[in-house]
Coordinates of C-alpha atoms in Angstrom, one line a residue:
M1 CA 138.8 -75.9 9.8
G2 CA 135.6 -74.7 8.3
P3 CA 134.8 -71.2 9.5
V4 CA 131.1 -70.7 10.2
T5 CA 131.4 -67.1 11.4
A6 CA 133.5 -64.3 10.0
H7 CA 133.3 -61.0 12.0
G8 CA 134.4 -57.7 10.6
A9 CA 133.9 -54.1 11.2
G10 CA 130.1 -54.3 10.9
D11 CA 129.7 -57.3 13.1
V12 CA 129.5 -57.8 16.9
L13 CA 129.6 -60.8 19.1
P14 CA 128.7 -59.7 22.7
G15 CA 129.5 -61.9 25.6
P16 CA 130.0 -61.8 29.4
G17 CA 132.9 -60.2 31.0
T18 CA 135.3 -59.6 33.8
D19 CA 135.0 -59.6 37.6
E20 CA 138.1 -58.3 39.3
E21 CA 138.7 -58.6 43.0
L22 CA 136.4 -56.4 45.0
N23 CA 139.2 -54.9 47.0
G24 CA 140.6 -53.4 43.8
R25 CA 137.3 -52.3 42.2
Y26 CA 135.0 -50.9 44.8
R27 CA 133.6 -47.5 44.1
P28 CA 132.5 -44.9 46.6
M29 CA 128.8 -44.2 46.8
R30 CA 128.0 -41.7 44.1
S31 CA 124.6 -40.6 45.5
G32 CA 122.6 -37.5 45.0
G33 CA 123.4 -36.5 48.6
G34 CA 124.9 -37.7 51.8
A35 CA 123.8 -37.9 55.3
G36 CA 124.4 -35.1 57.9
P37 CA 127.0 -32.5 57.0
W38 CA 127.4 -33.8 53.5
K39 CA 123.8 -32.8 52.7
V40 CA 124.5 -29.4 54.0
L41 CA 127.7 -29.1 52.0
S42 CA 126.0 -30.1 48.8
L43 CA 123.1 -27.7 49.4
L44 CA 125.4 -24.8 50.2
L45 CA 127.6 -25.5 47.1
A46 CA 124.6 -25.7 44.9
L47 CA 123.3 -22.4 46.2
A48 CA 126.7 -20.8 45.7
L49 CA 126.7 -22.0 42.1
V50 CA 123.2 -20.6 41.5
A51 CA 124.3 -17.3 43.1
S52 CA 127.3 -17.0 40.9
L53 CA 125.1 -17.5 37.8
A54 CA 122.7 -14.9 39.0
T55 CA 125.3 -12.3 39.7
G56 CA 127.3 -12.9 36.4
H57 CA 130.4 -14.2 38.1
W58 CA 130.2 -17.6 36.4
S59 CA 133.4 -18.3 34.4
R60 CA 132.8 -18.0 30.7
Q61 CA 136.2 -19.3 29.6
G62 CA 135.7 -21.5 26.6
G63 CA 132.0 -21.2 26.8
G64 CA 131.3 -19.9 23.3
G65 CA 132.2 -23.0 21.4
D66 CA 132.7 -21.2 18.1
G67 CA 136.5 -20.4 18.3
P68 CA 139.6 -22.4 17.2
L69 CA 140.1 -25.9 18.4
A70 CA 142.1 -26.2 21.6
D71 CA 145.3 -28.2 21.6
T72 CA 144.8 -29.1 25.3
I73 CA 141.7 -30.4 27.2
G74 CA 141.3 -31.0 30.9
I75 CA 139.2 -33.9 32.2
G76 CA 138.1 -34.3 35.8
L77 CA 137.6 -37.9 37.0
K78 CA 137.0 -39.6 40.4
L79 CA 139.1 -42.7 41.0
P80 CA 142.9 -42.3 40.4
P81 CA 145.3 -45.1 39.7
A82 CA 148.1 -45.8 42.2
N83 CA 150.4 -47.0 39.4
L84 CA 150.2 -47.8 35.7
D85 CA 150.8 -51.6 35.9
I86 CA 147.7 -52.9 34.2
R87 CA 149.0 -56.5 34.4
N88 CA 149.2 -56.5 38.2
Q89 CA 147.3 -53.6 39.6
S90 CA 143.5 -54.2 39.9
G91 CA 140.9 -51.4 39.7
T92 CA 138.8 -49.9 37.0
A93 CA 140.8 -46.7 37.1
L94 CA 143.5 -48.3 34.9
D95 CA 141.0 -49.7 32.4
Q96 CA 139.4 -46.3 32.1
L97 CA 142.7 -44.6 31.6
L98 CA 144.7 -47.0 29.4
I99 CA 142.5 -49.3 27.4
G100 CA 141.9 -47.8 24.0
N101 CA 144.0 -44.8 24.7
V102 CA 147.5 -46.2 25.3
Y103 CA 147.1 -50.0 25.1
Q104 CA 144.9 -51.8 22.5
G105 CA 143.5 -55.2 22.4
L106 CA 142.6 -57.7 19.7
V107 CA 139.0 -56.4 20.0
A108 CA 137.3 -53.5 21.7
R109 CA 133.9 -52.4 22.9
D110 CA 131.6 -49.7 21.6
Q111 CA 129.3 -47.3 23.6
A112 CA 126.6 -50.0 23.5
N113 CA 129.0 -52.4 25.3
R114 CA 129.3 -54.6 22.2
V115 CA 132.5 -56.2 20.8
I116 CA 134.0 -54.5 17.8
P117 CA 137.3 -55.0 15.8
S118 CA 140.5 -53.3 17.1
L119 CA 144.0 -54.8 16.4
A120 CA 142.1 -57.7 14.8
T121 CA 140.1 -56.5 11.8
S122 CA 138.1 -59.8 11.7
W123 CA 138.0 -63.3 13.1
D124 CA 136.7 -66.7 12.2
L125 CA 135.2 -69.2 14.6
S126 CA 135.3 -73.0 13.9
E127 CA 132.2 -75.0 13.7
E128 CA 132.6 -76.6 17.1
G129 CA 133.2 -73.2 18.7
R130 CA 136.7 -73.9 20.1
V131 CA 139.1 -72.3 17.6
Y132 CA 139.3 -68.6 16.9
V133 CA 141.5 -67.3 14.1
F134 CA 142.2 -63.5 14.3
H135 CA 143.3 -61.5 11.3
L136 CA 145.5 -58.6 12.4
E137 CA 145.8 -55.0 11.1
R138 CA 148.9 -54.5 8.9
G139 CA 151.4 -51.7 9.5
V140 CA 150.7 -51.4 13.3
R141 CA 153.5 -50.1 15.4
F142 CA 154.1 -49.6 19.1
S143 CA 154.8 -46.1 20.4
N144 CA 158.6 -47.0 20.5
G145 CA 158.5 -47.7 16.7
H146 CA 158.6 -51.6 17.0
P147 CA 156.2 -53.3 14.6
L148 CA 153.2 -55.1 16.2
E149 CA 152.8 -58.6 14.8
A150 CA 151.4 -62.0 15.6
D151 CA 154.3 -62.9 17.8
D152 CA 153.5 -60.0 20.1
V153 CA 149.9 -61.3 20.4
V154 CA 151.1 -64.8 21.2
W155 CA 153.6 -63.6 23.7
S156 CA 151.1 -61.3 25.4
L157 CA 148.5 -64.1 25.8
K158 CA 151.1 -66.7 27.0
D159 CA 152.6 -64.1 29.4
L160 CA 149.1 -63.4 30.8
M161 CA 148.3 -67.0 31.4
D162 CA 151.7 -68.1 32.6
N163 CA 151.9 -65.4 35.2
H164 CA 148.3 -65.3 36.2
Y165 CA 148.0 -61.6 35.5
Q166 CA 144.8 -59.5 35.9
G167 CA 142.2 -61.0 33.5
S168 CA 143.8 -64.4 33.1
D169 CA 141.2 -66.2 35.1
M170 CA 138.5 -65.0 32.7
L171 CA 139.8 -66.9 29.7
K172 CA 137.9 -70.1 30.5
G173 CA 139.0 -73.2 28.7
Y174 CA 142.1 -71.6 27.3
R175 CA 144.4 -74.3 25.7
S176 CA 146.9 -72.6 23.4
V177 CA 147.7 -69.7 21.1
Q178 CA 150.0 -69.7 18.1
A179 CA 151.1 -67.4 15.2
V180 CA 150.0 -68.8 11.9
D181 CA 151.9 -66.0 10.1
P182 CA 152.9 -62.5 11.0
H183 CA 149.3 -61.3 10.7
T184 CA 147.3 -64.3 11.8
V185 CA 146.8 -65.7 15.3
R186 CA 145.0 -69.0 16.2
L187 CA 143.6 -69.3 19.8
T188 CA 142.3 -72.7 20.9
L189 CA 140.0 -73.5 23.7
D190 CA 139.2 -76.8 25.4
R191 CA 135.5 -76.1 25.1
P192 CA 133.2 -73.4 23.6
Y193 CA 133.2 -70.3 25.7
R194 CA 130.6 -67.6 24.7
N195 CA 132.4 -64.9 26.7
L196 CA 135.7 -65.2 25.0
L197 CA 135.6 -62.2 22.7
W198 CA 134.1 -60.0 25.4
E199 CA 136.9 -60.9 27.7
L200 CA 139.4 -60.2 25.1
S201 CA 138.0 -56.6 24.8
G202 CA 139.4 -56.0 28.3
R203 CA 142.7 -56.7 30.0
A204 CA 142.9 -60.3 28.8
G205 CA 143.2 -59.2 25.1
L206 CA 145.7 -56.4 25.4
V207 CA 148.8 -56.7 23.2
F208 CA 152.2 -55.7 24.6
D209 CA 155.6 -55.2 22.9
R210 CA 157.5 -58.4 23.7
Q211 CA 160.8 -56.6 23.1
A212 CA 160.2 -53.5 25.2
H213 CA 161.8 -53.0 28.6
Y214 CA 160.2 -50.3 30.8
D215 CA 158.9 -49.8 34.3
R216 CA 155.2 -50.7 34.0
K217 CA 154.3 -48.9 37.2
T218 CA 155.3 -45.5 35.8
Q219 CA 155.5 -45.9 32.1
A220 CA 153.5 -47.5 29.2
V221 CA 154.5 -48.7 25.7
G222 CA 151.4 -49.4 23.7
S223 CA 150.0 -49.2 20.2
G224 CA 147.1 -46.7 20.9
P225 CA 146.7 -43.1 19.8
Y226 CA 148.2 -41.6 23.1
L227 CA 151.4 -41.8 25.0
V228 CA 151.7 -41.3 28.8
E229 CA 153.8 -38.1 29.0
G230 CA 153.3 -37.5 32.8
F231 CA 152.0 -39.5 35.7
R232 CA 151.5 -38.4 39.3
P233 CA 150.1 -41.3 41.4
N234 CA 146.7 -40.7 42.8
D235 CA 146.7 -37.2 41.3
S236 CA 146.9 -36.7 37.6
V237 CA 148.0 -38.1 34.2
V238 CA 149.1 -36.3 31.0
L239 CA 148.4 -38.0 27.7
K240 CA 150.2 -36.8 24.6
A241 CA 149.1 -37.7 21.0
D242 CA 151.5 -40.2 19.5
P243 CA 152.7 -38.5 16.3
H244 CA 153.6 -41.9 14.8
Y245 CA 150.2 -43.5 15.5
W246 CA 149.3 -46.0 12.8
G247 CA 145.5 -46.2 12.7
R248 CA 142.2 -44.7 12.0
E249 CA 141.6 -43.5 15.6
K250 CA 144.3 -40.8 15.5
A251 CA 144.0 -38.4 18.4
R252 CA 142.3 -35.1 17.5
T253 CA 143.6 -33.2 20.5
A254 CA 147.3 -33.0 21.2
T255 CA 147.3 -33.1 25.0
I256 CA 144.9 -34.4 27.5
H257 CA 145.3 -33.5 31.2
I258 CA 143.4 -35.9 33.4
K259 CA 142.9 -34.7 37.0
Y260 CA 141.5 -36.8 39.8
F261 CA 139.2 -35.2 42.4
A262 CA 138.4 -37.0 45.7
D263 CA 136.4 -34.0 46.8
D264 CA 133.2 -33.1 44.9
N265 CA 133.6 -29.4 45.9
A266 CA 137.0 -29.2 44.2
A267 CA 135.8 -31.0 41.1
V268 CA 132.8 -28.7 40.6
N269 CA 135.0 -25.6 41.1
A270 CA 137.5 -26.9 38.6
L271 CA 134.7 -27.3 36.0
R272 CA 133.2 -23.9 36.8
G273 CA 136.6 -22.2 36.7
G274 CA 137.8 -23.8 33.4
D275 CA 140.6 -25.9 34.9
V276 CA 138.8 -28.9 33.3
Q277 CA 136.2 -28.9 30.5
V278 CA 134.4 -32.1 31.4
L279 CA 133.6 -33.8 34.7
A280 CA 132.6 -37.5 35.1
P281 CA 130.9 -38.2 37.3
I282 CA 129.1 -35.3 38.9
T283 CA 126.5 -35.9 41.6
E284 CA 123.0 -35.0 40.6
N285 CA 122.6 -32.5 43.5
L286 CA 125.6 -30.5 42.2
A287 CA 124.6 -30.8 38.6
G288 CA 121.5 -28.6 38.8
P289 CA 123.2 -25.2 38.2
F290 CA 125.1 -26.6 35.2
R291 CA 121.9 -27.9 33.7
S292 CA 120.4 -24.4 33.8
D293 CA 123.4 -22.8 32.2
P294 CA 123.5 -22.7 28.4
D295 CA 127.3 -22.9 28.5
F296 CA 127.2 -26.4 29.8
T297 CA 125.7 -29.8 28.9
V298 CA 124.7 -32.4 31.6
R299 CA 123.7 -35.9 30.6
A300 CA 123.3 -39.2 32.3
G301 CA 124.8 -42.1 30.5
E302 CA 124.2 -45.9 30.6
D303 CA 126.4 -48.0 32.8
T304 CA 126.5 -51.6 34.2
D305 CA 126.7 -50.8 37.9
K306 CA 124.2 -52.7 40.0
Y307 CA 123.7 -51.7 43.6
V308 CA 123.0 -55.2 45.0
L309 CA 121.3 -55.7 48.3
A310 CA 122.5 -59.3 48.9
F311 CA 120.7 -61.8 51.1
N312 CA 122.7 -64.5 52.7
G313 CA 121.2 -67.7 51.1
K314 CA 122.3 -69.7 54.2
G315 CA 121.3 -67.1 56.8
K316 CA 119.1 -68.0 59.7
A317 CA 116.2 -65.9 58.5
T318 CA 117.2 -65.0 54.9
S319 CA 117.4 -68.7 53.9
D320 CA 113.6 -68.5 53.9
R321 CA 112.4 -67.4 50.5
R322 CA 109.3 -65.7 52.0
V323 CA 111.6 -63.4 54.1
R324 CA 113.6 -62.5 51.0
Q325 CA 110.4 -61.8 49.0
A326 CA 109.0 -59.7 51.9
I327 CA 112.1 -57.5 51.9
R328 CA 111.8 -57.0 48.1
H329 CA 108.2 -56.0 48.4
A330 CA 109.0 -53.6 51.3
I331 CA 111.6 -51.6 49.3
D332 CA 110.4 -48.4 47.5
H333 CA 112.9 -48.2 44.7
D334 CA 111.4 -45.1 43.2
Q335 CA 112.0 -43.3 46.5
L336 CA 115.6 -44.4 46.6
I337 CA 116.2 -43.3 43.1
A338 CA 114.5 -39.9 43.6
S339 CA 116.6 -39.2 46.7
R340 CA 119.8 -39.6 44.5
G341 CA 118.6 -37.1 41.9
G342 CA 116.5 -39.3 39.7
S343 CA 119.0 -40.4 37.1
D344 CA 119.4 -44.0 38.1
R345 CA 117.3 -46.8 36.7
A346 CA 115.1 -49.3 38.5
L347 CA 116.5 -52.8 38.0
G348 CA 114.6 -55.9 38.9
G349 CA 117.2 -58.5 38.3
P350 CA 120.9 -59.3 38.0
I351 CA 121.5 -58.3 34.3
P352 CA 121.5 -54.6 33.4
P353 CA 120.2 -53.2 30.1
L354 CA 123.7 -53.0 28.4
D355 CA 124.4 -56.7 29.0
P356 CA 123.3 -59.8 27.0
G357 CA 120.2 -61.5 28.4
Y358 CA 118.6 -58.4 29.9
E359 CA 114.9 -58.5 30.5
D360 CA 112.9 -55.9 32.4
L361 CA 112.0 -57.7 35.7
T362 CA 111.0 -54.7 37.7
G363 CA 107.4 -56.0 37.8
L364 CA 108.2 -59.1 39.7
Y365 CA 108.4 -57.4 43.1
P366 CA 106.5 -54.1 43.1
H367 CA 106.5 -52.0 46.2
D368 CA 103.7 -53.6 48.3
P369 CA 104.1 -53.3 52.1
A370 CA 100.8 -55.2 52.7
R371 CA 102.1 -58.2 50.7
A372 CA 105.4 -57.9 52.6
R373 CA 103.7 -58.1 55.9
R374 CA 101.6 -61.2 54.9
L375 CA 104.8 -63.0 53.7
L376 CA 106.5 -62.3 57.0
E377 CA 103.5 -63.6 58.9
E378 CA 103.6 -66.8 56.8
A379 CA 107.3 -67.1 57.8
G380 CA 106.4 -66.8 61.5
Y381 CA 107.2 -63.2 62.2
G382 CA 104.9 -60.5 63.5
S383 CA 104.4 -57.9 66.3
G384 CA 105.1 -60.5 69.0
H385 CA 108.0 -62.0 67.1
P386 CA 109.6 -59.2 65.0
L387 CA 112.2 -60.0 62.4
R388 CA 115.6 -58.6 63.3
L389 CA 118.3 -58.4 60.6
R390 CA 121.7 -56.8 60.3
L391 CA 122.7 -54.8 57.2
T392 CA 126.5 -54.8 56.8
Y393 CA 128.2 -52.6 54.2
A394 CA 131.4 -50.6 53.6
N395 CA 131.6 -47.0 54.7
T396 CA 132.6 -46.0 51.2
Y397 CA 128.9 -46.0 50.4
G398 CA 127.9 -43.5 53.0
S399 CA 125.0 -43.8 55.4
E400 CA 122.0 -42.5 53.6
L401 CA 121.0 -45.7 51.8
G402 CA 121.3 -47.7 55.1
D403 CA 119.1 -45.1 56.8
Q404 CA 116.5 -45.2 54.0
L405 CA 116.4 -49.0 54.0
R406 CA 116.0 -49.1 57.8
S407 CA 113.0 -46.7 57.5
Q408 CA 111.4 -48.6 54.7
L409 CA 111.7 -52.0 56.3
R410 CA 110.5 -50.7 59.7
Q411 CA 107.1 -50.0 58.0
V412 CA 106.6 -53.8 57.5
G413 CA 107.8 -54.8 60.9
I414 CA 111.5 -55.6 60.1
Q415 CA 114.0 -54.2 62.6
L416 CA 117.1 -53.4 60.6
D417 CA 120.4 -53.0 62.4
V418 CA 122.7 -51.0 60.1
R419 CA 126.4 -51.7 60.5
V420 CA 128.7 -49.5 58.4
V421 CA 132.2 -50.8 58.5
E422 CA 135.7 -50.2 57.0
F423 CA 136.1 -51.8 53.6
P424 CA 138.7 -54.4 54.8
V425 CA 136.3 -55.4 57.5
W426 CA 133.5 -55.9 54.9
L427 CA 135.9 -58.0 52.8
Q428 CA 136.7 -60.3 55.7
D429 CA 133.3 -60.6 57.4
V430 CA 131.0 -60.6 54.3
H431 CA 133.0 -61.4 51.2
A432 CA 135.3 -64.0 52.7
N433 CA 133.6 -65.4 55.8
K434 CA 130.0 -64.9 54.6
Q435 CA 129.0 -63.9 58.1
Y436 CA 126.1 -61.5 57.4
D437 CA 122.3 -61.3 57.0
I438 CA 122.1 -58.6 54.3
S439 CA 124.8 -56.6 52.6
L440 CA 125.2 -53.9 50.0
V441 CA 127.8 -53.4 47.3
D442 CA 128.0 -51.7 43.9
H443 CA 128.8 -54.5 41.5
G444 CA 130.1 -52.3 38.7
E445 CA 131.5 -55.0 36.4
S446 CA 129.8 -55.9 33.2
H447 CA 128.6 -59.3 32.1
D448 CA 129.0 -60.8 35.6
F449 CA 126.1 -63.1 35.9
Y450 CA 128.5 -66.0 36.6
Q451 CA 128.4 -64.9 40.2
W452 CA 124.9 -66.4 40.5
A453 CA 126.1 -69.7 39.1
D454 CA 128.8 -70.0 41.7
P455 CA 127.5 -71.5 45.0
D456 CA 130.8 -70.5 46.7
Y457 CA 130.3 -66.8 46.0
Y458 CA 129.4 -64.7 49.0
Y459 CA 125.7 -64.7 48.1
N460 CA 125.5 -68.3 49.2
Y461 CA 123.1 -68.8 46.4
D462 CA 122.9 -72.4 45.0
N463 CA 120.4 -73.3 42.3
A464 CA 121.2 -76.2 40.0
E465 CA 118.8 -75.0 37.3
V466 CA 120.5 -71.6 37.2
R467 CA 124.0 -73.2 37.0
S468 CA 122.8 -75.5 34.1
L469 CA 121.3 -72.6 32.2
Y470 CA 124.4 -70.5 32.6
D471 CA 126.7 -73.3 31.5
Q472 CA 124.4 -73.9 28.4
A473 CA 124.5 -70.2 27.6
M474 CA 128.3 -70.1 27.8
Q475 CA 128.6 -73.0 25.4
A476 CA 125.9 -71.9 22.9
L477 CA 127.2 -70.9 19.5
D478 CA 124.2 -68.8 18.6
D479 CA 123.8 -65.3 20.1
G480 CA 120.1 -65.5 20.4
R481 CA 120.1 -68.8 22.1
S482 CA 122.8 -67.7 24.6
D483 CA 120.8 -64.5 25.4
R484 CA 117.6 -66.4 25.9
L485 CA 119.3 -68.9 28.3
L486 CA 120.8 -66.0 30.3
A487 CA 117.5 -64.2 30.5
K488 CA 115.8 -67.4 31.7
A489 CA 118.5 -67.9 34.4
A490 CA 118.3 -64.2 35.5
R491 CA 114.5 -64.5 35.8
K492 CA 114.9 -67.5 38.0
V493 CA 117.4 -65.7 40.3
S494 CA 115.1 -62.7 40.6
E495 CA 112.0 -64.9 41.3
D496 CA 114.0 -66.7 44.0
A497 CA 114.6 -63.2 45.5
A498 CA 118.3 -64.1 45.9
A499 CA 118.9 -60.4 46.3
D500 CA 117.3 -57.0 45.6
W501 CA 118.8 -54.8 42.9
L502 CA 118.2 -51.4 44.4
F503 CA 119.0 -49.6 41.1
N504 CA 121.2 -49.5 38.0
Y505 CA 123.6 -46.6 38.6
R506 CA 123.8 -44.2 35.6
V507 CA 126.8 -41.9 35.4
T508 CA 126.1 -38.2 35.1
T509 CA 128.6 -36.2 33.1
A510 CA 128.9 -32.4 32.7
W511 CA 130.9 -30.6 30.0
R512 CA 131.4 -27.1 28.6
R513 CA 129.8 -26.0 25.4
G514 CA 132.3 -26.5 22.6
L515 CA 133.5 -29.9 23.8
E516 CA 132.6 -32.9 21.6
G517 CA 133.5 -36.6 21.4
F518 CA 133.5 -37.4 25.1
P519 CA 131.9 -40.8 25.7
V520 CA 128.8 -40.6 27.9
N521 CA 128.0 -44.3 28.3
L522 CA 130.3 -46.6 30.3
N523 CA 132.9 -43.8 30.9
Q524 CA 133.7 -45.1 34.4
S525 CA 135.0 -48.3 32.8
L526 CA 136.4 -47.4 29.4
L527 CA 137.1 -43.9 28.2
P528 CA 138.4 -43.7 24.6
L529 CA 139.5 -40.2 24.0
W530 CA 140.9 -40.1 20.5
S531 CA 137.8 -38.2 19.1
L532 CA 137.7 -35.6 21.9
T533 CA 137.8 -32.0 20.8
Y534 CA 137.2 -28.6 22.4
R535 CA 136.4 -25.4 20.4
R536 CA 137.1 -22.4 22.5
G537 CA 134.7 -19.4 22.5

């Protein structure tokens, strides 16, 4: 085998990624405000925070940031894991908690969403793009003291594929894996697959101790810088620095308390009172008082969430391209983003800025109600024959977006019936049976363009050119060529108005002065904590 590419610590090879089942990954609407009483609650809480600042009752615990380093840090997060079984339990909560902290993979991702070395210090790719040879770190040990060697990598990958664990379906073209020697692994594919390394940076590439026996639902044995010392399902996790950790990412804080808050009120109070030193995410409406206080920092980070307004490609009305185009021209994205606090980003196509193949496509369908009305007239709709459509989405996203879309589409003559349902109903009616006109969901997964190349996906979008471009992109051996093919395919999908991308959600994080090393980008998917420190005032 003649290697044509050797990747080490300074090299990256980005590629598309995972798409877990929607019933395990959905995220509640993280908007700048809700409808009805939620708006009132947010306003009252914000006013209360401002008042506490004005009267000097704001907690200053740890606010100075010039004292000694704390040995314990509290983190407030949103979505809790029900158990720790990352092989079987779906949901981004486990990726966020365990990957990079407790479990490690052959490769990892950086804050720009690029592949970087992890347990594999480098890798070689054969000329035909089917054989990867990974060179492992030496001296690696699991938290139980067992050495981590090539046999553990081989066992982990075979176990993943044989048992169809979470992530197994993303290793397209997998043929075999074998240990060349204790520090070298050969992975062979049936065909080139551009996404392979990116997939291995998630669940598919995690390396487990083949000799360990433990309850994966409540315990974890990994090679990362932290141990799971305590776990309360749907409530909290305690991470303890592994004193025997082998690598360069040694934990800088001894204990991390992660607390999960379903209620935004409780989360903000915990940050204000010092129970946690960082909160991710925080809604923009509640972040204002923290932005104006010098003892806190508030920042919006990049993420790959795409709020997709899907159009049924086989719907009675939405199968007409002119109708889909009219809807896109009718939507005022700036208004939607402003109503949520202004941190989100306009997104004109299916690939977000952190993913390969991104191109700014926001200019394809600018807000133009007059153009929308002309397109509807061409499609046979008007005052005497109004277009009636139903928007169906899960109640986890609240009602405000539906209300706004109904109002905006009414201005061009579209009568939108908004149906907010329980999530299992959405899964059955929309995702499984494809019985809908328009739907809304937060597709939070990165590198998920393959959805648009799958005619059986719930979009009912079928375009032979897009499928061909995607297949070529996945088999391309050159980064630049792959990205160009993906960009071309994404432009075609957007031109077809297969959906409207309402916005690219950006996570807002707030933390106390003195805290350093918390990742701002992508922290709802991956949250490496080894460099986190907090210097008390």
